[in-house]
Tab-separated table of C-alpha atoms and ligand atoms in Angstrom:
chain	number	residue	atom	x	y	z
A	1	UNK	CA	0.000	0.000	0.000
A	2	UNK	CA	1.189	3.493	-0.767
A	3	UNK	CA	2.011	5.475	2.351
A	4	UNK	CA	0.758	9.058	2.674
A	5	UNK	CA	4.358	10.286	2.892
A	6	UNK	CA	5.067	8.808	-0.564
A	7	UNK	CA	2.755	11.379	-2.144
A	8	UNK	CA	4.727	14.269	-0.675
A	9	UNK	CA	8.201	15.637	-0.888
A	10	UNK	CA	9.983	17.409	1.949
A	11	UNK	CA	11.923	20.638	1.362
A	12	UNK	CA	14.529	21.537	3.962
A	13	UNK	CA	16.960	24.434	4.392
A	14	UNK	CA	19.555	24.908	7.103
A	15	UNK	CA	20.975	27.782	9.095
A	16	UNK	CA	24.178	26.772	10.856
A	17	UNK	CA	26.032	28.844	13.418
A	18	UNK	CA	29.705	28.050	13.721
A	19	UNK	CA	31.575	29.466	16.682
A	20	UNK	CA	35.010	30.538	15.577
A	21	UNK	CA	38.081	29.454	17.510
A	22	UNK	CA	39.690	32.892	17.667
A	23	UNK	CA	41.581	33.751	20.835
A	24	UNK	CA	39.620	36.945	21.393
A	25	UNK	CA	36.063	38.088	20.694
A	26	UNK	CA	34.693	39.499	17.454
A	27	UNK	CA	34.648	43.179	18.437
A	28	UNK	CA	36.676	43.359	21.655
A	29	UNK	CA	39.868	41.967	23.185
A	30	UNK	CA	38.014	39.731	25.659
A	31	UNK	CA	39.232	36.142	25.779
A	32	UNK	CA	37.007	33.386	24.399
A	33	UNK	CA	38.283	30.322	26.239
A	34	UNK	CA	35.577	27.713	26.750
A	35	UNK	CA	34.766	26.663	30.313
A	36	UNK	CA	36.228	29.717	32.093
A	37	UNK	CA	34.587	30.898	35.347
A	38	UNK	CA	31.281	32.619	34.484
A	39	UNK	CA	31.451	36.341	33.755
A	40	UNK	CA	35.259	36.560	33.885
A	41	UNK	CA	35.646	37.310	30.167
A	42	UNK	CA	33.514	40.421	29.828
A	43	UNK	CA	34.823	43.923	29.363
A	44	UNK	CA	32.803	47.146	29.124
A	45	UNK	CA	33.066	46.815	25.320
A	46	UNK	CA	31.249	43.469	25.372
A	47	UNK	CA	28.696	45.013	27.696
A	48	UNK	CA	28.190	47.934	25.325
A	49	UNK	CA	28.761	50.529	28.016
A	50	UNK	CA	28.501	54.181	26.953
A	51	UNK	CA	31.754	55.518	25.610
A	52	UNK	CA	33.099	52.148	24.496
A	53	UNK	CA	33.675	51.323	20.862
A	54	UNK	CA	33.824	47.950	19.131
A	55	UNK	CA	36.688	47.084	16.823
A	56	UNK	CA	37.062	44.319	14.261
A	57	UNK	CA	38.995	41.150	14.942
A	58	UNK	CA	40.888	40.518	11.706
A	59	UNK	CA	40.930	36.754	12.326
A	60	UNK	CA	37.146	36.676	11.893
A	61	UNK	CA	37.506	38.065	8.382
A	62	UNK	CA	40.275	35.592	7.614
A	63	UNK	CA	38.226	32.629	8.874
A	64	UNK	CA	35.159	33.736	6.894
A	65	UNK	CA	37.274	34.077	3.753
A	66	UNK	CA	38.770	30.614	4.324
A	67	UNK	CA	35.318	29.055	4.526
A	68	UNK	CA	34.127	31.081	1.536
A	69	UNK	CA	37.038	29.888	-0.590
A	70	UNK	CA	36.496	26.277	0.486
A	71	UNK	CA	32.799	26.515	-0.484
A	72	UNK	CA	33.545	28.332	-3.754
A	73	UNK	CA	31.451	31.291	-2.644
A	74	UNK	CA	31.735	34.784	-4.013
A	75	UNK	CA	33.536	37.001	-1.501
A	76	UNK	CA	32.324	40.546	-1.023
A	77	UNK	CA	34.678	43.466	-1.201
A	78	UNK	CA	32.836	46.030	0.928
A	79	UNK	CA	31.530	44.523	4.130
A	80	UNK	CA	29.141	46.545	6.229
A	81	UNK	CA	28.019	45.664	9.697
A	82	UNK	CA	24.449	45.957	10.941
A	83	UNK	CA	22.737	46.108	14.274
A	84	UNK	CA	20.038	43.578	14.953
A	85	UNK	CA	18.027	44.938	17.857
A	86	UNK	CA	16.143	42.871	20.374
A	87	UNK	CA	15.798	42.626	24.092
A	88	UNK	CA	16.931	39.597	25.999
A	89	UNK	CA	18.652	39.229	29.349
A	90	UNK	CA	21.707	37.506	27.851
A	91	UNK	CA	22.209	40.255	25.256
A	92	UNK	CA	23.848	43.011	27.279
A	93	UNK	CA	24.095	45.581	24.484
A	94	UNK	CA	20.455	45.201	23.447
A	95	UNK	CA	21.600	44.420	19.935
A	96	UNK	CA	23.812	42.021	18.092
A	97	UNK	CA	26.429	43.195	15.595
A	98	UNK	CA	25.843	41.166	12.452
A	99	UNK	CA	25.757	41.558	8.696
A	100	UNK	CA	22.408	42.121	7.080
A	101	UNK	CA	22.394	43.076	3.427
A	102	UNK	CA	26.095	42.600	2.744
A	103	UNK	CA	27.091	39.081	3.866
A	104	UNK	CA	30.802	38.436	3.371
A	105	UNK	CA	30.141	35.308	1.244
A	106	UNK	CA	27.460	34.751	-1.375
A	107	UNK	CA	26.565	31.492	-3.096
A	108	UNK	CA	28.863	28.494	-3.315
A	109	UNK	CA	28.110	24.907	-2.443
A	110	UNK	CA	29.068	21.890	-0.375
A	111	UNK	CA	29.106	18.434	-1.899
A	112	UNK	CA	27.486	15.702	0.175
A	113	UNK	CA	26.144	12.190	-0.296
A	114	UNK	CA	22.383	11.810	-0.623
A	115	UNK	CA	20.492	9.050	1.208
A	116	UNK	CA	21.418	6.556	-1.539
A	117	UNK	CA	25.101	7.455	-1.358
A	118	UNK	CA	25.183	9.445	-4.601
A	119	UNK	CA	26.945	12.807	-4.729
A	120	UNK	CA	24.726	15.871	-4.357
A	121	UNK	CA	25.510	19.566	-4.269
A	122	UNK	CA	23.918	21.683	-1.559
A	123	UNK	CA	23.931	25.327	-2.601
A	124	UNK	CA	24.727	27.992	-0.048
A	125	UNK	CA	22.765	31.202	0.039
A	126	UNK	CA	25.187	33.211	2.140
A	127	UNK	CA	27.721	33.186	4.954
A	128	UNK	CA	27.857	36.185	7.251
A	129	UNK	CA	29.790	37.261	10.333
A	130	UNK	CA	28.091	37.977	13.639
A	131	UNK	CA	28.560	37.735	17.384
A	132	UNK	CA	27.144	35.347	19.942
A	133	UNK	CA	24.896	36.270	22.851
A	134	UNK	CA	25.576	35.330	26.467
A	135	UNK	CA	24.160	32.178	27.956
A	136	UNK	CA	21.104	31.844	30.196
A	137	UNK	CA	21.400	28.993	32.661
A	138	UNK	CA	18.013	27.725	33.761
A	139	UNK	CA	19.023	24.545	35.534
A	140	UNK	CA	21.537	25.604	38.197
A	141	UNK	CA	19.531	27.766	40.612
A	142	UNK	CA	16.027	26.399	41.346
A	143	UNK	CA	14.485	29.879	41.572
A	144	UNK	CA	16.458	32.072	39.226
A	145	UNK	CA	17.864	32.072	35.755
A	146	UNK	CA	21.591	32.745	35.916
A	147	UNK	CA	23.459	34.574	33.200
A	148	UNK	CA	26.987	33.963	31.962
A	149	UNK	CA	28.180	36.680	29.620
A	150	UNK	CA	31.505	35.055	28.716
A	151	UNK	CA	30.024	34.011	25.395
A	152	UNK	CA	28.634	37.470	24.582
A	153	UNK	CA	30.611	38.753	21.605
A	154	UNK	CA	32.266	35.472	20.635
A	155	UNK	CA	32.499	35.420	16.818
A	156	UNK	CA	30.143	33.306	14.750
A	157	UNK	CA	29.695	32.555	11.100
A	158	UNK	CA	26.136	31.904	10.026
A	159	UNK	CA	25.923	29.605	7.031
A	160	UNK	CA	22.543	29.673	5.296
A	161	UNK	CA	21.764	26.962	2.762
A	162	UNK	CA	19.292	26.943	-0.087
A	163	UNK	CA	16.302	24.644	0.533
A	164	UNK	CA	18.075	21.800	-1.283
A	165	UNK	CA	17.635	18.942	1.203
A	166	UNK	CA	14.885	16.377	0.702
A	167	UNK	CA	15.253	14.242	3.844
A	168	UNK	CA	16.870	14.055	7.252
A	169	UNK	CA	19.688	11.776	6.104
A	170	UNK	CA	20.956	14.395	3.654
A	171	UNK	CA	20.955	16.987	6.417
A	172	UNK	CA	22.860	14.618	8.687
A	173	UNK	CA	25.451	14.036	5.955
A	174	UNK	CA	25.738	17.781	5.332
A	175	UNK	CA	26.361	18.499	9.011
A	176	UNK	CA	29.020	15.791	9.109
A	177	UNK	CA	30.670	17.298	6.031
A	178	UNK	CA	30.459	20.839	7.388
A	179	UNK	CA	31.974	19.848	10.717
A	180	UNK	CA	34.792	18.090	8.890
A	181	UNK	CA	35.335	21.184	6.764
A	182	UNK	CA	35.545	23.709	9.622
A	183	UNK	CA	37.940	21.398	11.456
A	184	UNK	CA	40.179	20.998	8.401
A	185	UNK	CA	40.119	24.763	7.922
A	186	UNK	CA	40.987	25.213	11.620
A	187	UNK	CA	38.333	27.856	12.070
A	188	UNK	CA	36.192	26.050	14.663
A	189	UNK	CA	36.326	22.880	16.741
A	190	UNK	CA	32.833	22.043	15.442
A	191	UNK	CA	31.670	20.511	18.724
A	192	UNK	CA	27.903	20.440	18.911
A	193	UNK	CA	28.010	19.435	22.599
A	194	UNK	CA	29.995	22.557	23.493
A	195	UNK	CA	27.749	24.643	21.289
A	196	UNK	CA	30.387	25.554	18.729
A	197	UNK	CA	28.181	24.166	15.978
A	198	UNK	CA	24.457	24.869	16.196
A	199	UNK	CA	21.749	24.588	13.650
A	200	UNK	CA	18.161	25.566	12.966
A	201	UNK	CA	16.245	23.608	10.365
A	202	UNK	CA	13.458	24.866	8.121
A	203	UNK	CA	11.052	22.172	7.005
A	204	UNK	CA	8.105	22.183	4.632
A	205	UNK	CA	6.295	19.594	2.526
A	206	UNK	CA	4.672	19.769	-0.901
A	207	UNK	CA	2.802	17.268	-3.068
A	208	UNK	CA	5.256	15.485	-5.358
A	209	UNK	CA	5.499	17.225	-8.705
A	210	UNK	CA	4.445	20.611	-7.324
A	211	UNK	CA	7.013	23.317	-7.865
A	212	UNK	CA	5.825	25.857	-5.313
A	213	UNK	CA	7.187	25.326	-1.803
A	214	UNK	CA	4.859	24.681	1.095
A	215	UNK	CA	4.835	26.840	4.234
A	216	UNK	CA	7.870	26.140	6.385
A	217	UNK	CA	8.351	25.764	10.095
A	218	UNK	CA	11.648	26.442	11.804
A	219	UNK	CA	12.956	24.010	14.446
A	220	UNK	CA	15.471	25.290	16.995
A	221	UNK	CA	17.380	23.900	19.999
A	222	UNK	CA	18.861	20.889	18.289
A	223	UNK	CA	21.831	19.536	20.171
A	224	UNK	CA	23.072	16.567	18.159
A	225	UNK	CA	23.220	15.489	14.525
A	226	UNK	CA	20.964	12.536	15.281
A	227	UNK	CA	18.385	14.808	16.914
A	228	UNK	CA	18.425	17.061	13.864
A	229	UNK	CA	17.585	14.062	11.737
A	230	UNK	CA	14.897	12.883	14.174
A	231	UNK	CA	13.311	16.337	14.381
A	232	UNK	CA	13.134	16.513	10.580
A	233	UNK	CA	11.652	13.023	10.245
A	234	UNK	CA	9.089	13.878	12.894
A	235	UNK	CA	8.162	17.188	11.240
A	236	UNK	CA	7.778	15.645	7.783
A	237	UNK	CA	5.414	13.048	9.139
A	238	UNK	CA	3.461	15.588	11.191
A	239	UNK	CA	3.061	17.997	8.284
A	240	UNK	CA	2.049	15.301	5.807
A	241	UNK	CA	-0.561	13.979	8.197
A	242	UNK	CA	-1.860	17.492	8.829
A	243	UNK	CA	-2.178	18.282	5.129
A	244	UNK	CA	-3.690	14.867	4.350
A	245	UNK	CA	-6.413	15.566	6.916
A	246	UNK	CA	-7.282	18.869	5.298
A	247	UNK	CA	-5.251	21.067	7.649
A	248	UNK	CA	-2.727	23.731	6.691
A	249	UNK	CA	0.809	24.153	7.984
A	250	UNK	CA	1.308	27.439	9.785
A	251	UNK	CA	4.523	29.390	9.788
A	252	UNK	CA	5.885	28.697	13.257
A	253	UNK	CA	9.036	28.378	15.265
A	254	UNK	CA	9.260	25.077	17.128
A	255	UNK	CA	11.642	23.416	19.557
A	256	UNK	CA	12.538	19.748	19.581
A	257	UNK	CA	11.985	17.705	22.712
A	258	UNK	CA	14.589	14.975	22.297
A	259	UNK	CA	13.257	12.874	25.191
A	260	UNK	CA	9.746	12.708	23.706
A	261	UNK	CA	10.989	12.786	20.111
A	262	UNK	CA	8.510	15.506	19.110
A	263	UNK	CA	8.412	19.213	18.309
A	264	UNK	CA	6.669	21.869	20.413
A	265	UNK	CA	5.484	25.365	19.561
A	266	UNK	CA	7.850	28.169	20.588
A	267	UNK	CA	6.178	31.047	18.766
A	268	UNK	CA	3.929	31.646	15.792
A	269	UNK	CA	4.260	34.180	13.017
A	270	UNK	CA	2.370	36.902	14.878
A	271	UNK	CA	5.088	37.032	17.544
A	272	UNK	CA	7.854	37.324	14.939
A	273	UNK	CA	10.546	39.805	15.932
A	274	UNK	CA	11.048	43.093	14.203
A	275	UNK	CA	14.771	43.504	14.548
A	276	UNK	CA	14.916	47.088	13.234
A	277	UNK	CA	18.153	46.429	11.404
A	278	UNK	CA	20.325	49.432	10.654
A	279	UNK	CA	23.929	49.989	9.694
A	280	UNK	CA	26.272	49.698	12.667
A	281	UNK	CA	27.447	53.279	13.191
A	282	UNK	CA	30.499	52.382	15.308
A	283	UNK	CA	32.273	50.189	12.752
A	284	UNK	CA	33.732	51.152	9.401
A	285	UNK	CA	32.909	48.805	6.539
A	286	UNK	CA	35.745	46.328	6.035
A	287	UNK	CA	37.296	46.034	2.603
A	288	UNK	CA	38.381	42.554	1.491
A	289	UNK	CA	40.734	42.934	-1.465
A	290	UNK	CA	41.510	40.331	-4.114
A	291	UNK	CA	45.123	40.369	-2.890
A	292	UNK	CA	43.960	39.450	0.563
A	293	UNK	CA	41.779	36.635	-0.784
A	294	UNK	CA	44.742	35.327	-2.808
A	295	UNK	CA	46.966	35.332	0.277
A	296	UNK	CA	44.416	33.408	2.324
A	297	UNK	CA	43.969	30.995	-0.570
A	298	UNK	CA	47.700	30.330	-0.750
A	299	UNK	CA	47.828	29.481	2.939
A	300	UNK	CA	44.632	27.432	2.931
A	301	UNK	CA	45.087	24.053	4.669
A	302	UNK	CA	44.321	20.975	2.525
A	303	UNK	CA	40.613	20.291	2.097
A	304	UNK	CA	39.055	16.888	2.749
A	305	UNK	CA	37.468	16.816	-0.725
A	306	UNK	CA	40.820	17.539	-2.403
A	307	UNK	CA	42.616	14.826	-0.433
A	308	UNK	CA	39.792	12.408	-1.186
A	309	UNK	CA	40.205	13.042	-4.939
A	310	UNK	CA	43.975	12.722	-4.625
A	311	UNK	CA	43.753	9.330	-2.904
A	312	UNK	CA	41.259	8.071	-5.478
A	313	UNK	CA	43.735	9.059	-8.188
A	314	UNK	CA	46.479	7.151	-6.350
A	315	UNK	CA	44.328	4.067	-6.884
A	316	UNK	CA	42.721	3.751	-3.473
A	317	UNK	CA	39.077	2.740	-3.372
A	318	UNK	CA	36.324	5.094	-2.248
A	319	UNK	CA	36.011	3.455	1.153
A	320	UNK	CA	39.718	3.791	1.984
A	321	UNK	CA	39.858	7.360	0.657
A	322	UNK	CA	36.841	8.286	2.759
A	323	UNK	CA	38.213	6.809	5.973
A	324	UNK	CA	41.663	8.316	5.449
A	325	UNK	CA	40.184	11.799	5.090
A	326	UNK	CA	37.672	11.458	7.893
A	327	UNK	CA	39.849	13.461	10.255
A	328	UNK	CA	42.545	15.905	9.311
A	329	UNK	CA	45.058	14.352	11.714
A	330	UNK	CA	44.819	10.923	10.078
A	331	UNK	CA	44.984	12.499	6.621
A	332	UNK	CA	48.109	14.476	7.505
A	333	UNK	CA	49.812	11.389	8.905
A	334	UNK	CA	48.934	9.529	5.718
A	335	UNK	CA	50.245	12.443	3.621
A	336	UNK	CA	53.555	12.195	5.455
A	337	UNK	CA	53.604	8.408	5.099
A	338	UNK	CA	53.100	8.473	1.314
A	339	UNK	CA	55.935	10.930	0.959
A	340	UNK	CA	58.129	7.990	2.098
A	341	UNK	CA	56.546	5.133	0.138
A	342	UNK	CA	54.857	4.554	-3.200
A	343	UNK	CA	52.970	1.519	-1.980
A	344	UNK	CA	49.790	3.507	-1.318
A	345	UNK	CA	47.555	0.505	-0.818
A	346	UNK	CA	49.899	-0.957	1.812
A	347	UNK	CA	50.147	2.485	3.438
A	348	UNK	CA	46.347	2.733	3.601
A	349	UNK	CA	46.101	-0.793	5.005
A	350	UNK	CA	48.644	-0.019	7.706
A	351	UNK	CA	46.770	3.095	8.816
A	352	UNK	CA	43.267	1.657	8.630
A	353	UNK	CA	44.337	-1.662	10.131
A	354	UNK	CA	47.316	-2.047	12.458
A	355	UNK	CA	47.700	1.620	13.408
A	356	UNK	CA	43.988	2.339	13.968
A	357	UNK	CA	43.530	-0.806	16.064
A	358	UNK	CA	46.410	0.316	18.228
A	359	UNK	CA	44.947	3.819	18.596
A	360	UNK	CA	41.592	2.315	19.578
A	361	UNK	CA	43.194	-0.107	21.986
A	362	UNK	CA	45.081	2.695	23.760
A	363	UNK	CA	42.306	5.269	23.266
A	364	UNK	CA	44.777	7.767	21.829
A	365	UNK	CA	44.772	9.960	18.717
A	366	UNK	CA	47.194	9.691	15.828
A	367	UNK	CA	48.957	12.768	17.172
A	368	UNK	CA	49.927	10.734	20.242
A	369	UNK	CA	51.007	7.720	18.180
A	370	UNK	CA	54.707	7.093	18.911
A	371	UNK	CA	55.865	5.835	15.497
A	372	UNK	CA	56.916	8.276	12.793
A	373	UNK	CA	55.442	7.885	9.306
A	374	UNK	CA	58.963	7.136	8.043
A	375	UNK	CA	59.133	4.146	10.408
A	376	UNK	CA	55.884	2.726	9.032
A	377	UNK	CA	57.257	3.323	5.527
A	378	UNK	CA	60.370	1.333	6.485
A	379	UNK	CA	58.167	-1.554	7.605
A	380	UNK	CA	56.277	-1.462	4.311
A	381	UNK	CA	59.564	-1.571	2.421
A	382	UNK	CA	60.837	-4.534	4.429
A	383	UNK	CA	57.680	-6.468	3.618
A	384	UNK	CA	57.836	-5.493	-0.054
A	385	UNK	CA	61.445	-6.696	-0.240
A	386	UNK	CA	60.514	-9.983	1.427
A	387	UNK	CA	62.821	-9.190	4.311
A	388	UNK	CA	60.111	-9.818	6.880
A	389	UNK	CA	56.697	-11.365	6.528
A	390	UNK	CA	53.659	-9.130	6.691
A	391	UNK	CA	52.485	-10.814	9.871
A	392	UNK	CA	55.865	-10.400	11.581
A	393	UNK	CA	55.981	-6.726	10.548
A	394	UNK	CA	52.496	-5.859	11.792
A	395	UNK	CA	52.815	-8.142	14.804
A	396	UNK	CA	56.052	-8.701	16.698
A	397	UNK	CA	58.134	-6.033	15.001
A	398	UNK	CA	55.414	-3.383	15.309
A	399	UNK	CA	55.041	-4.120	19.041
A	400	UNK	CA	58.799	-4.055	19.560
A	401	UNK	CA	59.044	-0.686	17.819
A	402	UNK	CA	56.289	0.775	19.967
A	403	UNK	CA	58.477	0.036	22.973
A	404	UNK	CA	61.538	1.591	21.309
A	405	UNK	CA	60.183	4.004	18.671
A	406	UNK	CA	63.589	5.451	17.849
A	407	UNK	CA	65.184	2.134	16.896
A	408	UNK	CA	66.014	1.230	13.311
A	409	UNK	CA	63.362	-1.311	12.259
A	410	UNK	CA	65.876	-3.382	10.242
A	411	UNK	CA	68.268	-3.733	13.180
A	412	UNK	CA	65.404	-4.547	15.508
A	413	UNK	CA	64.118	-7.197	13.080
A	414	UNK	CA	67.559	-8.812	13.059
A	415	UNK	CA	67.739	-8.817	16.848
A	416	UNK	CA	64.277	-10.355	17.016
A	417	UNK	CA	65.266	-12.960	14.424
A	418	UNK	CA	62.519	-11.848	12.090
A	419	UNK	CA	64.539	-11.460	8.910
A	420	UNK	CA	63.334	-13.973	6.341
A	421	UNK	CA	65.693	-16.116	4.341
A	422	UNK	CA	65.005	-15.295	0.738
A	423	UNK	CA	68.447	-15.992	-0.605
A	424	UNK	CA	67.753	-18.687	-3.178
A	425	UNK	CA	70.938	-20.708	-2.874
A	426	UNK	CA	70.678	-20.934	0.924
A	427	UNK	CA	67.040	-21.940	0.635
A	428	UNK	CA	67.721	-24.431	-2.156
A	429	UNK	CA	69.788	-26.545	0.265
A	430	UNK	CA	66.962	-26.626	2.775
A	431	UNK	CA	64.476	-27.527	0.052
A	432	UNK	CA	66.594	-30.486	-1.008
A	433	UNK	CA	66.972	-31.642	2.598
A	434	UNK	CA	63.238	-31.387	3.148
A	435	UNK	CA	62.328	-33.300	0.007
A	436	UNK	CA	64.929	-36.013	0.759
A	437	UNK	CA	63.111	-36.807	4.004
A	438	UNK	CA	59.996	-38.100	2.211
A	439	UNK	CA	60.989	-40.182	-0.833
A	440	UNK	CA	57.616	-41.967	-1.054
A	441	UNK	CA	55.712	-38.681	-0.825
A	442	UNK	CA	57.740	-37.398	-3.745
A	443	UNK	CA	56.382	-40.289	-5.822
A	444	UNK	CA	52.826	-39.529	-4.746
A	445	UNK	CA	53.301	-35.869	-5.575
A	446	UNK	CA	54.618	-36.730	-9.010
A	447	UNK	CA	51.563	-38.963	-9.511
A	448	UNK	CA	49.297	-35.979	-9.052
A	449	UNK	CA	48.787	-35.520	-5.302
A	450	UNK	CA	49.687	-31.812	-5.474
A	451	UNK	CA	48.284	-31.163	-2.004
A	452	UNK	CA	51.515	-32.646	-0.609
A	453	UNK	CA	53.261	-29.373	-1.408
A	454	UNK	CA	52.170	-28.175	2.027
A	455	UNK	CA	54.042	-31.007	3.694
A	456	UNK	CA	57.314	-30.127	1.973
A	457	UNK	CA	56.813	-26.428	2.667
A	458	UNK	CA	56.190	-27.175	6.334
A	459	UNK	CA	59.470	-29.059	6.466
A	460	UNK	CA	61.356	-26.190	4.798
A	461	UNK	CA	59.901	-23.703	7.286
A	462	UNK	CA	60.913	-26.023	10.137
A	463	UNK	CA	64.467	-26.414	8.862
A	464	UNK	CA	64.779	-22.645	8.441
A	465	UNK	CA	63.360	-22.060	11.929
A	466	UNK	CA	60.472	-20.182	10.382
A	467	UNK	CA	62.670	-17.718	8.583
A	468	UNK	CA	62.305	-18.924	5.019
A	469	UNK	CA	60.503	-16.453	2.797
A	470	UNK	CA	57.408	-18.528	1.969
A	471	UNK	CA	57.014	-17.090	-1.529
A	472	UNK	CA	60.562	-17.935	-2.572
A	473	UNK	CA	60.555	-21.315	-0.817
A	474	UNK	CA	57.265	-22.258	-2.433
A	475	UNK	CA	58.627	-21.652	-5.886
A	476	UNK	CA	61.852	-23.530	-5.165
A	477	UNK	CA	60.009	-26.582	-3.803
A	478	UNK	CA	57.730	-26.703	-6.836
A	479	UNK	CA	60.590	-26.307	-9.297
A	480	UNK	CA	62.630	-28.974	-7.545
A	481	UNK	CA	59.785	-31.516	-7.439
A	482	UNK	CA	58.775	-30.924	-11.009
A	483	UNK	CA	62.204	-30.881	-12.617
B	501	ADP	P1	13.156	33.698	6.664
B	501	ADP	O1	12.753	34.912	5.907
B	501	ADP	O2	12.060	33.037	7.405
B	501	ADP	O3	14.389	33.896	7.477
B	501	ADP	P2	14.680	32.689	4.500
B	501	ADP	O4	14.133	32.813	3.131
B	501	ADP	O5	15.717	33.654	4.934
B	501	ADP	O6	13.497	32.630	5.532
B	501	ADP	O7	15.268	31.233	4.633
B	501	ADP	C1	15.749	30.730	5.842
B	501	ADP	C2	16.090	29.255	5.606
B	501	ADP	O8	14.912	28.535	5.310
B	501	ADP	C3	17.029	29.007	4.457
B	501	ADP	O9	17.943	27.982	4.822
B	501	ADP	C4	16.120	28.543	3.346
B	501	ADP	O10	16.782	27.648	2.482
B	501	ADP	C5	15.034	27.825	4.076
B	501	ADP	N1	13.740	27.865	3.412
B	501	ADP	C6	13.153	28.889	2.783
B	501	ADP	N2	11.948	28.551	2.332
B	501	ADP	C7	11.721	27.265	2.704
B	501	ADP	C8	10.641	26.344	2.554
B	501	ADP	N3	9.514	26.676	1.944
B	501	ADP	N4	10.794	25.122	3.060
B	501	ADP	C9	11.921	24.771	3.698
B	501	ADP	N5	12.955	25.579	3.889
B	501	ADP	C10	12.876	26.820	3.383
B	502	MG	MG1	16.174	34.967	6.736
């Protein structure tokens, strides 16, 4: 049976706030450190006291330009600031300094995977610079709301997308991609739990085939990627059911109750704010020149999408390339590693296998991993040259190196007796000895019982005390038996 939801299509747009990891605030010298004692990082400038003047933090411009370049946005030359006026207890100035009609970035896109895993471009409407409000704490004092103004004035970028999403999975994938991007760009730590990445979702539904969008609702207070997805799924179902029963969706702002898994009304259109935007009189417009953009571009850290493409071109499969670029730290380690070896597949296997298992086991990051990329490259080379077996390299030798990371892997392998015998003439003697032990088996082998090869190989390995290179020995045994 056709479900009601099959007759409709959801349309979703996102507004993300990214808190920038600058050392000081957007328009004052106050520190921004997370977790400091409440109200210790607030100067009269952040409080908007009479006689104080804001000033621009250049890093905010730089970070915005970095993100704009990464998203292929247009970057505006003349940037004006605007005041967005509203009253709230955690907004000491009574207004927020933001950008209204002149966002620093226009257009651009982010490539994500859709729900089926196919690539999809999400267009960006704009990215603009603004400042955060303070924080109201409702759950510490049973009778009062407490206010921490440390966050007031911390720089934010607001990233507004076009309504290009069609389901919650796409939004989830976009958030994952965006978090990866801001971390690679080193402009934000992207932690949703600490509030450095927040998002509001706009959701509407329309009958399939209809071009005109339906009325949207906005859902706020989403504190995890999974909850974003759940809130969207819930809203789509609620709106479809409403419309199917002859109702109409009203333009509302909702919050998501994660415990109950449903949305609740925060305010309806009639209570919409009038922010009385006007140009910020205390700040000069900031001019972003092409020279400046070029400089930022030159110093741009590598992007996950670029590294992904690079690894695909090196012959790695999509899965490996995706995992290797998942975090910047892993990608940078891999970059270093492949500057020491051309065996990219082996390099990827080492990172995704042996190294990652070790990191998981010790609960450490790659930055705390004791072995240098050049050491891993040396191990790969030893395996490729048949000096040690793959299992010895990723097992005993790897463990030994972890205890003495500065040691030369070749010397250590010798000490540990892990060097394989692959010298043909030395092995040939052992092969002949091994075969001579089983004259009747030789007959059987010659009569077609090829499975006996294992027996002879076992004997060779025994005689060599496990050090014979199995590939070489195997060939020698075969040649000798079949001559
Ligand atoms: P508003 O005027 O309410 O702020 P905007 O046009 O600025 O709305 O859009 C805010 C966000 O809502 C954007 O991310 C946009 O893509 C998205 N959006 C706009 N219209 C719709 C719609 N009909 N359904 C879903 N999302 C929408
Ligand atoms: Mg808007």
